[in-house]
Amino acid sequence: MKADMGRKYRAYPTEEQDKILTGWGHTVRALWNVALEQRVYLYEQRRYTLRSAEQCKQLAIGRGEIDWLADLPSECGQMVLSHLDRAYDNFWNPDHPAAFPARKRRGHRLSIPFKGQRVEVRKLNRHWAEVRLPKLGWMRFRLSRAIGGTIRNATVSRDGNGWHVSFGVHTGIKPEPPNEMPSCGVDFGVAASAYVSTEASPRLMPPSLTETEKSRLKHLEQKKARQVTYAKKHNGGKYGARLRRTISQIAKLRTRQANRRLDHTHKLTTGLAKSHGMVGIEDLRVKNMTKSARGTVEHPGKRVRQKAGLNRSILDNIPGERRRQLEYKTRLYGSALVAVPPFHTSQTCAACGKVDPASRQGCGRLFACVHCGHEDDADHNASVEIEARARRTGGTVTNSTRSVPRTRVPATGRRRMREARKPAHAS
């Protein structure tokens, strides 16, 4: 297990630094898109795989000819290309859930990577510190927790709440030995966010948005739709200042929602890893679970809107992120994560082990075994069955978002470049 951890802090750049970082963020986005387009083009035309070593040489030439590219610190551009290498490696790895590297739109989250050797941090007082970045100088950030190690790299990013600085830190922490605590099974659901087999009541996720915030978000989404329609009709699709302000207000609410959801997830997974020696979960395929039901024109789907609502509820509980956190937190606190097959966990009696769909009618909360008469909450019964399977089989720890193995090719379905098309007069 690597002893590297992430530390994220709220940053407060000056007005001038904000302008510089915004420009660098768009430069990083443009560099990523150009480098990706170059790799796709060379592979499609010549079956040649381009890597960052060659692109870094071309980047050095481009920095001497393009002013906005030269404004970006050189190591930032080099790290963008190395990140693109890693994205390709993850795509070609059959055990990794990553898809083909995507192009970044203008509305994509701005992010600027830096090397740890060029970053310096100094503490101002108990709650504030500064970080020195190349070509930017000292930038203040809120020291909400100790960094606690050697800085390997840094990333400055912006979301709906403002700027943040993240550090990759080498802490030197080693995995704890087995903690010899009792095991448990956890059933992640929609009605009950998580039901632990050793507990008598479910753990519910607090609402990520209040009723007032939900109504405001709905109002802003409708307002954005009207403004986009007006921009397409009268401004040639160009976004005005009012539309951009509406988009930023929506982004702020969405970020607040995501932060609350992530806070609950961290508290849940940390508690499970600390207080149990083994945590059993279902080996879910989230992508398959959240597929749309709209079907095709010839065979349209049924209850499409209801399925879309269910998909949103499943994704709102972020089962993939919960599993990712459990994988490293269980190793960190001397526990173990065991993933078991999810088949019929909701229809299997935890008392007698008989599988019968009649024991749970529809999606009700009551599980009543038709064979032995055992009655329990359906989610708690499933969590007990998950724990029993984890104890019996040992399970396997795989990535829950991994799609079905397939032959991967770059830019699947992409049309060939115009330069490669055969002229009409040729035969």
Short mmCIF file of N, CA, C and O in Angstrom, two decimals, residues 321-423:
data_model
loop_
_atom_site.label_atom_id
_atom_site.label_comp_id
_atom_site.label_asym_id
_atom_site.label_seq_id
_atom_site.Cartn_x
_atom_site.Cartn_y
_atom_site.Cartn_z
N GLU A 321 -18.14 5.36 -5.20
CA GLU A 321 -17.24 6.13 -4.35
C GLU A 321 -17.15 5.51 -2.95
O GLU A 321 -16.08 5.50 -2.34
N ARG A 322 -18.25 4.98 -2.45
CA ARG A 322 -18.21 4.30 -1.15
C ARG A 322 -17.27 3.11 -1.18
O ARG A 322 -16.49 2.90 -0.26
N ARG A 323 -17.34 2.37 -2.27
CA ARG A 323 -16.46 1.20 -2.36
C ARG A 323 -15.00 1.62 -2.50
O ARG A 323 -14.11 1.03 -1.89
N ARG A 324 -14.75 2.66 -3.28
CA ARG A 324 -13.37 3.14 -3.44
C ARG A 324 -12.78 3.56 -2.10
O ARG A 324 -11.62 3.26 -1.78
N GLN A 325 -13.58 4.27 -1.30
CA GLN A 325 -13.09 4.71 0.00
C GLN A 325 -12.87 3.53 0.95
O GLN A 325 -11.89 3.50 1.70
N LEU A 326 -13.78 2.57 0.90
CA LEU A 326 -13.63 1.40 1.78
C LEU A 326 -12.38 0.61 1.43
O LEU A 326 -11.74 0.02 2.31
N GLU A 327 -12.02 0.56 0.15
CA GLU A 327 -10.86 -0.23 -0.27
C GLU A 327 -9.57 0.26 0.39
O GLU A 327 -8.73 -0.54 0.79
N TYR A 328 -9.40 1.59 0.49
CA TYR A 328 -8.15 2.06 1.09
C TYR A 328 -8.28 2.29 2.59
O TYR A 328 -7.29 2.17 3.32
N LYS A 329 -9.48 2.57 3.07
CA LYS A 329 -9.63 2.80 4.51
C LYS A 329 -9.57 1.50 5.30
O LYS A 329 -9.08 1.48 6.44
N THR A 330 -10.08 0.41 4.75
CA THR A 330 -9.99 -0.87 5.45
C THR A 330 -8.54 -1.31 5.60
O THR A 330 -8.15 -1.84 6.65
N ARG A 331 -7.70 -1.08 4.59
CA ARG A 331 -6.28 -1.40 4.71
C ARG A 331 -5.60 -0.47 5.72
O ARG A 331 -4.70 -0.89 6.45
N LEU A 332 -6.05 0.78 5.74
CA LEU A 332 -5.43 1.77 6.62
C LEU A 332 -5.71 1.48 8.10
O LEU A 332 -4.85 1.71 8.96
N TYR A 333 -6.90 0.94 8.41
CA TYR A 333 -7.30 0.73 9.80
C TYR A 333 -7.28 -0.75 10.20
O TYR A 333 -7.90 -1.14 11.19
N GLY A 334 -6.60 -1.60 9.45
CA GLY A 334 -6.44 -2.99 9.84
C GLY A 334 -7.68 -3.83 9.63
O GLY A 334 -7.87 -4.84 10.31
N SER A 335 -8.51 -3.45 8.69
CA SER A 335 -9.71 -4.21 8.39
C SER A 335 -9.56 -4.85 7.01
O SER A 335 -8.49 -4.78 6.41
N ALA A 336 -10.61 -5.49 6.53
CA ALA A 336 -10.58 -6.14 5.21
C ALA A 336 -11.92 -5.92 4.52
O ALA A 336 -12.97 -5.94 5.16
N LEU A 337 -11.86 -5.69 3.23
CA LEU A 337 -13.07 -5.51 2.42
C LEU A 337 -13.29 -6.76 1.57
O LEU A 337 -12.38 -7.22 0.88
N VAL A 338 -14.49 -7.30 1.64
CA VAL A 338 -14.83 -8.51 0.88
C VAL A 338 -16.08 -8.21 0.06
O VAL A 338 -17.11 -7.80 0.59
N ALA A 339 -15.98 -8.40 -1.25
CA ALA A 339 -17.10 -8.19 -2.16
C ALA A 339 -17.69 -9.54 -2.55
O ALA A 339 -16.95 -10.44 -2.97
N VAL A 340 -18.99 -9.69 -2.42
CA VAL A 340 -19.65 -10.97 -2.69
C VAL A 340 -20.63 -10.80 -3.85
O VAL A 340 -21.08 -9.70 -4.15
N PRO A 341 -20.97 -11.88 -4.55
CA PRO A 341 -21.95 -11.80 -5.63
C PRO A 341 -23.29 -11.26 -5.11
O PRO A 341 -23.77 -11.70 -4.06
N PRO A 342 -23.91 -10.34 -5.83
CA PRO A 342 -25.14 -9.72 -5.33
C PRO A 342 -26.41 -10.49 -5.67
O PRO A 342 -27.50 -10.04 -5.31
N PHE A 343 -26.30 -11.64 -6.32
CA PHE A 343 -27.48 -12.33 -6.81
C PHE A 343 -28.38 -12.80 -5.66
O PHE A 343 -27.95 -13.52 -4.77
N HIS A 344 -29.63 -12.38 -5.71
CA HIS A 344 -30.69 -12.84 -4.80
C HIS A 344 -30.41 -12.55 -3.33
O HIS A 344 -30.93 -13.24 -2.46
N THR A 345 -29.60 -11.54 -3.03
CA THR A 345 -29.39 -11.22 -1.61
C THR A 345 -30.68 -10.69 -0.97
O THR A 345 -30.90 -10.89 0.23
N SER A 346 -31.53 -10.05 -1.75
CA SER A 346 -32.78 -9.52 -1.20
C SER A 346 -33.88 -10.57 -1.14
O SER A 346 -34.94 -10.31 -0.57
N GLN A 347 -33.66 -11.75 -1.74
CA GLN A 347 -34.68 -12.81 -1.76
C GLN A 347 -34.25 -14.05 -0.98
O GLN A 347 -34.96 -15.04 -0.96
N THR A 348 -33.07 -13.98 -0.34
CA THR A 348 -32.56 -15.11 0.43
C THR A 348 -32.83 -14.89 1.91
O THR A 348 -32.54 -13.83 2.45
N CYS A 349 -33.36 -15.91 2.55
CA CYS A 349 -33.64 -15.83 3.99
C CYS A 349 -32.33 -15.99 4.75
O CYS A 349 -31.59 -16.95 4.54
N ALA A 350 -32.06 -15.04 5.66
CA ALA A 350 -30.84 -15.09 6.45
C ALA A 350 -30.90 -16.17 7.52
O ALA A 350 -29.87 -16.53 8.09
N ALA A 351 -32.10 -16.70 7.80
CA ALA A 351 -32.24 -17.72 8.84
C ALA A 351 -32.08 -19.13 8.30
O ALA A 351 -31.29 -19.92 8.82
N CYS A 352 -32.84 -19.46 7.22
CA CYS A 352 -32.79 -20.82 6.69
C CYS A 352 -32.02 -20.93 5.38
O CYS A 352 -31.72 -22.03 4.93
N GLY A 353 -31.72 -19.80 4.73
CA GLY A 353 -30.94 -19.83 3.50
C GLY A 353 -31.72 -20.14 2.25
O GLY A 353 -31.12 -20.29 1.18
N LYS A 354 -33.05 -20.26 2.34
CA LYS A 354 -33.87 -20.56 1.15
C LYS A 354 -34.08 -19.31 0.33
O LYS A 354 -34.29 -18.21 0.86
N VAL A 355 -34.04 -19.48 -1.00
CA VAL A 355 -34.25 -18.37 -1.93
C VAL A 355 -35.65 -18.49 -2.51
O VAL A 355 -35.99 -19.52 -3.12
N ASP A 356 -36.46 -17.45 -2.32
CA ASP A 356 -37.82 -17.47 -2.83
C ASP A 356 -38.29 -16.04 -3.04
O ASP A 356 -38.33 -15.25 -2.09
N PRO A 357 -38.63 -15.65 -4.29
CA PRO A 357 -39.11 -14.29 -4.52
C PRO A 357 -40.37 -13.96 -3.74
O PRO A 357 -40.64 -12.78 -3.46
N ALA A 358 -41.15 -14.97 -3.37
CA ALA A 358 -42.38 -14.71 -2.63
C ALA A 358 -42.11 -14.21 -1.21
O ALA A 358 -43.01 -13.67 -0.57
N SER A 359 -40.89 -14.40 -0.72
CA SER A 359 -40.58 -13.95 0.63
C SER A 359 -40.54 -12.43 0.73
O SER A 359 -40.70 -11.86 1.81
N ARG A 360 -40.33 -11.77 -0.41
CA ARG A 360 -40.34 -10.31 -0.43
C ARG A 360 -41.18 -9.85 -1.60
O ARG A 360 -40.77 -9.93 -2.75
N GLN A 361 -42.38 -9.39 -1.29
CA GLN A 361 -43.31 -8.97 -2.33
C GLN A 361 -42.94 -7.58 -2.82
O GLN A 361 -42.89 -6.62 -2.03
N GLY A 362 -42.68 -7.47 -4.12
CA GLY A 362 -42.36 -6.18 -4.71
C GLY A 362 -41.09 -5.61 -4.11
O GLY A 362 -40.09 -6.29 -3.92
N CYS A 363 -41.14 -4.31 -3.77
CA CYS A 363 -40.00 -3.63 -3.15
C CYS A 363 -40.35 -3.21 -1.73
O CYS A 363 -39.91 -2.15 -1.25
N GLY A 364 -41.17 -4.00 -1.06
CA GLY A 364 -41.57 -3.65 0.29
C GLY A 364 -40.43 -3.74 1.28
O GLY A 364 -39.38 -4.33 1.02
N ARG A 365 -40.64 -3.14 2.45
CA ARG A 365 -39.61 -3.10 3.48
C ARG A 365 -39.60 -4.37 4.33
O ARG A 365 -38.68 -4.56 5.13
N LEU A 366 -40.61 -5.21 4.21
CA LEU A 366 -40.72 -6.40 5.06
C LEU A 366 -40.27 -7.63 4.29
O LEU A 366 -40.67 -7.85 3.16
N PHE A 367 -39.42 -8.44 4.97
CA PHE A 367 -39.03 -9.73 4.44
C PHE A 367 -39.67 -10.80 5.33
O PHE A 367 -39.40 -10.85 6.54
N ALA A 368 -40.52 -11.62 4.73
CA ALA A 368 -41.19 -12.69 5.46
C ALA A 368 -40.95 -13.99 4.72
O ALA A 368 -41.52 -14.22 3.63
N CYS A 369 -40.11 -14.85 5.28
CA CYS A 369 -39.76 -16.11 4.62
C CYS A 369 -40.98 -17.03 4.58
O CYS A 369 -41.63 -17.26 5.60
N VAL A 370 -41.29 -17.52 3.40
CA VAL A 370 -42.45 -18.40 3.24
C VAL A 370 -42.13 -19.84 3.65
O VAL A 370 -43.02 -20.69 3.66
N HIS A 371 -40.88 -20.12 3.99
CA HIS A 371 -40.49 -21.48 4.35
C HIS A 371 -40.37 -21.65 5.87
O HIS A 371 -40.91 -22.59 6.43
N CYS A 372 -39.64 -20.73 6.54
CA CYS A 372 -39.43 -20.88 7.98
C CYS A 372 -40.18 -19.83 8.80
O CYS A 372 -40.16 -19.90 10.03
N GLY A 373 -40.79 -18.85 8.13
CA GLY A 373 -41.54 -17.84 8.85
C GLY A 373 -40.70 -16.72 9.42
O GLY A 373 -41.22 -15.87 10.17
N HIS A 374 -39.42 -16.67 9.11
CA HIS A 374 -38.55 -15.60 9.62
C HIS A 374 -38.98 -14.26 9.06
O HIS A 374 -39.21 -14.12 7.85
N GLU A 375 -39.08 -13.23 9.91
CA GLU A 375 -39.47 -11.89 9.50
C GLU A 375 -38.41 -10.90 9.94
O GLU A 375 -37.87 -10.98 11.05
N ASP A 376 -38.11 -9.96 9.06
CA ASP A 376 -37.09 -8.96 9.35
C ASP A 376 -37.24 -7.83 8.34
O ASP A 376 -37.94 -7.96 7.32
N ASP A 377 -36.57 -6.71 8.62
CA ASP A 377 -36.48 -5.65 7.62
C ASP A 377 -35.72 -6.20 6.41
O ASP A 377 -34.70 -6.90 6.56
N ALA A 378 -36.21 -5.91 5.23
CA ALA A 378 -35.63 -6.51 4.02
C ALA A 378 -34.17 -6.14 3.85
O ALA A 378 -33.34 -6.99 3.49
N ASP A 379 -33.82 -4.88 4.13
CA ASP A 379 -32.43 -4.45 3.96
C ASP A 379 -31.53 -5.08 5.03
O ASP A 379 -30.38 -5.44 4.75
N HIS A 380 -32.03 -5.19 6.26
CA HIS A 380 -31.22 -5.82 7.31
C HIS A 380 -31.03 -7.30 7.01
O HIS A 380 -29.93 -7.86 7.22
N ASN A 381 -32.06 -7.96 6.52
CA ASN A 381 -31.93 -9.37 6.13
C ASN A 381 -30.87 -9.53 5.04
O ASN A 381 -30.06 -10.47 5.07
N ALA A 382 -30.88 -8.62 4.09
CA ALA A 382 -29.88 -8.68 3.01
C ALA A 382 -28.47 -8.46 3.55
O ALA A 382 -27.52 -9.12 3.12
N SER A 383 -28.31 -7.53 4.51
CA SER A 383 -26.98 -7.28 5.07
C SER A 383 -26.46 -8.50 5.83
O SER A 383 -25.26 -8.81 5.78
N VAL A 384 -27.34 -9.22 6.53
CA VAL A 384 -26.93 -10.44 7.23
C VAL A 384 -26.51 -11.51 6.22
O VAL A 384 -25.52 -12.23 6.42
N GLU A 385 -27.24 -11.63 5.11
CA GLU A 385 -26.88 -12.59 4.07
C GLU A 385 -25.56 -12.21 3.42
O GLU A 385 -24.73 -13.09 3.12
N ILE A 386 -25.31 -10.91 3.24
CA ILE A 386 -24.04 -10.46 2.66
C ILE A 386 -22.88 -10.83 3.59
O ILE A 386 -21.83 -11.31 3.13
N GLU A 387 -23.06 -10.63 4.89
CA GLU A 387 -22.01 -11.00 5.84
C GLU A 387 -21.76 -12.51 5.82
O GLU A 387 -20.60 -12.96 5.86
N ALA A 388 -22.83 -13.29 5.74
CA ALA A 388 -22.67 -14.75 5.70
C ALA A 388 -21.91 -15.18 4.45
O ALA A 388 -21.04 -16.07 4.52
N ARG A 389 -22.21 -14.58 3.31
CA ARG A 389 -21.49 -14.93 2.08
C ARG A 389 -20.02 -14.51 2.18
O ARG A 389 -19.13 -15.23 1.70
N ALA A 390 -19.77 -13.35 2.79
CA ALA A 390 -18.38 -12.89 2.93
C ALA A 390 -17.58 -13.84 3.82
O ALA A 390 -16.41 -14.14 3.55
N ARG A 391 -18.20 -14.33 4.89
CA ARG A 391 -17.52 -15.27 5.77
C ARG A 391 -17.29 -16.63 5.09
O ARG A 391 -16.25 -17.26 5.25
N ARG A 392 -18.29 -17.06 4.29
CA ARG A 392 -18.27 -18.40 3.70
C ARG A 392 -17.33 -18.50 2.51
O ARG A 392 -16.59 -19.48 2.37
N THR A 393 -17.41 -17.51 1.63
CA THR A 393 -16.66 -17.62 0.37
C THR A 393 -15.38 -16.82 0.36
O THR A 393 -14.49 -17.08 -0.44
N GLY A 394 -15.29 -15.81 1.21
CA GLY A 394 -14.12 -14.96 1.16
C GLY A 394 -14.23 -13.86 0.15
O GLY A 394 -13.62 -12.81 0.29
N GLY A 395 -15.06 -14.06 -0.90
CA GLY A 395 -15.33 -13.02 -1.89
C GLY A 395 -14.09 -12.61 -2.67
O GLY A 395 -13.01 -13.15 -2.53
N THR A 396 -14.27 -11.62 -3.50
CA THR A 396 -13.18 -11.06 -4.27
C THR A 396 -13.34 -9.55 -4.28
O THR A 396 -14.44 -9.03 -4.34
N VAL A 397 -12.23 -8.85 -4.22
CA VAL A 397 -12.27 -7.40 -4.26
C VAL A 397 -11.95 -6.96 -5.68
O VAL A 397 -10.81 -7.01 -6.12
N THR A 398 -12.96 -6.56 -6.40
CA THR A 398 -12.79 -6.04 -7.75
C THR A 398 -13.46 -4.69 -7.82
O THR A 398 -14.15 -4.28 -6.91
N ASN A 399 -13.25 -3.98 -8.91
CA ASN A 399 -13.82 -2.64 -9.03
C ASN A 399 -15.27 -2.74 -9.45
O ASN A 399 -15.60 -3.33 -10.48
N SER A 400 -16.16 -2.12 -8.69
CA SER A 400 -17.59 -2.27 -8.94
C SER A 400 -18.04 -1.58 -10.21
O SER A 400 -19.09 -1.89 -10.74
N THR A 401 -17.26 -0.58 -10.69
CA THR A 401 -17.68 0.13 -11.90
C THR A 401 -17.05 -0.45 -13.16
O THR A 401 -17.22 0.12 -14.23
N ARG A 402 -16.31 -1.53 -13.03
CA ARG A 402 -15.67 -2.11 -14.22
C ARG A 402 -16.71 -2.66 -15.17
O ARG A 402 -17.58 -3.44 -14.81
N SER A 403 -16.63 -2.27 -16.40
CA SER A 403 -17.58 -2.73 -17.41
C SER A 403 -17.20 -4.12 -17.87
O SER A 403 -16.16 -4.67 -17.52
N VAL A 404 -18.05 -4.72 -18.68
CA VAL A 404 -17.77 -6.06 -19.20
C VAL A 404 -16.52 -6.01 -20.06
O VAL A 404 -16.36 -5.12 -20.90
N PRO A 405 -15.55 -6.91 -19.86
CA PRO A 405 -14.33 -6.88 -20.66
C PRO A 405 -14.63 -6.90 -22.15
O PRO A 405 -15.48 -7.65 -22.62
N ARG A 406 -13.93 -6.05 -22.85
CA ARG A 406 -14.14 -5.98 -24.29
C ARG A 406 -12.84 -5.55 -24.95
O ARG A 406 -11.91 -5.09 -24.30
N THR A 407 -12.76 -5.71 -26.27
CA THR A 407 -11.60 -5.26 -27.01
C THR A 407 -11.65 -3.75 -27.14
O THR A 407 -12.60 -3.20 -27.70
N ARG A 408 -10.64 -3.07 -26.62
CA ARG A 408 -10.67 -1.62 -26.59
C ARG A 408 -9.83 -1.06 -27.73
O ARG A 408 -8.71 -1.50 -27.98
N VAL A 409 -10.36 -0.08 -28.40
CA VAL A 409 -9.64 0.61 -29.46
C VAL A 409 -9.81 2.10 -29.23
O VAL A 409 -10.83 2.54 -28.72
N PRO A 410 -8.83 2.92 -29.57
CA PRO A 410 -8.94 4.35 -29.34
C PRO A 410 -10.06 4.97 -30.18
O PRO A 410 -10.26 4.62 -31.34
N ALA A 411 -10.79 5.90 -29.56
CA ALA A 411 -11.81 6.69 -30.25
C ALA A 411 -12.77 5.81 -31.02
O ALA A 411 -12.96 5.95 -32.23
N THR A 412 -13.42 4.86 -30.33
CA THR A 412 -14.34 3.95 -30.98
C THR A 412 -15.48 4.71 -31.65
O THR A 412 -16.10 5.57 -31.05
N GLY A 413 -15.76 4.35 -32.88
CA GLY A 413 -16.86 4.97 -33.60
C GLY A 413 -16.55 6.33 -34.18
O GLY A 413 -17.40 6.97 -34.79
N ARG A 414 -15.32 6.81 -34.01
CA ARG A 414 -14.97 8.13 -34.51
C ARG A 414 -14.75 8.07 -36.02
O ARG A 414 -14.12 7.16 -36.54
N ARG A 415 -15.26 9.11 -36.70
CA ARG A 415 -15.07 9.16 -38.15
C ARG A 415 -13.63 9.51 -38.48
O ARG A 415 -12.96 10.21 -37.74
N ARG A 416 -13.16 9.05 -39.60
CA ARG A 416 -11.80 9.34 -40.02
C ARG A 416 -11.67 10.80 -40.39
O ARG A 416 -12.62 11.47 -40.78
N MET A 417 -10.46 11.32 -40.24
CA MET A 417 -10.20 12.71 -40.56
C MET A 417 -10.41 12.96 -42.05
O MET A 417 -10.26 12.09 -42.88
N ARG A 418 -10.74 14.24 -42.34
CA ARG A 418 -11.01 14.59 -43.74
C ARG A 418 -9.78 14.34 -44.61
O ARG A 418 -9.88 13.98 -45.77
N GLU A 419 -8.57 14.55 -44.03
CA GLU A 419 -7.36 14.38 -44.83
C GLU A 419 -7.17 12.93 -45.27
O GLU A 419 -6.51 12.65 -46.26
N ALA A 420 -7.74 11.98 -44.52
CA ALA A 420 -7.54 10.56 -44.82
C ALA A 420 -8.57 10.00 -45.77
O ALA A 420 -8.46 8.87 -46.22
N ARG A 421 -9.62 10.80 -46.06
CA ARG A 421 -10.65 10.28 -46.95
C ARG A 421 -10.14 10.21 -48.39
O ARG A 421 -9.38 11.06 -48.85
N LYS A 422 -10.62 9.25 -49.09
CA LYS A 422 -10.18 9.05 -50.47
C LYS A 422 -10.85 10.09 -51.36
O LYS A 422 -12.06 10.32 -51.27
N PRO A 423 -10.08 10.80 -52.21
CA PRO A 423 -10.71 11.79 -53.10
C PRO A 423 -11.76 11.16 -53.99
O PRO A 423 -11.68 9.99 -54.35
#
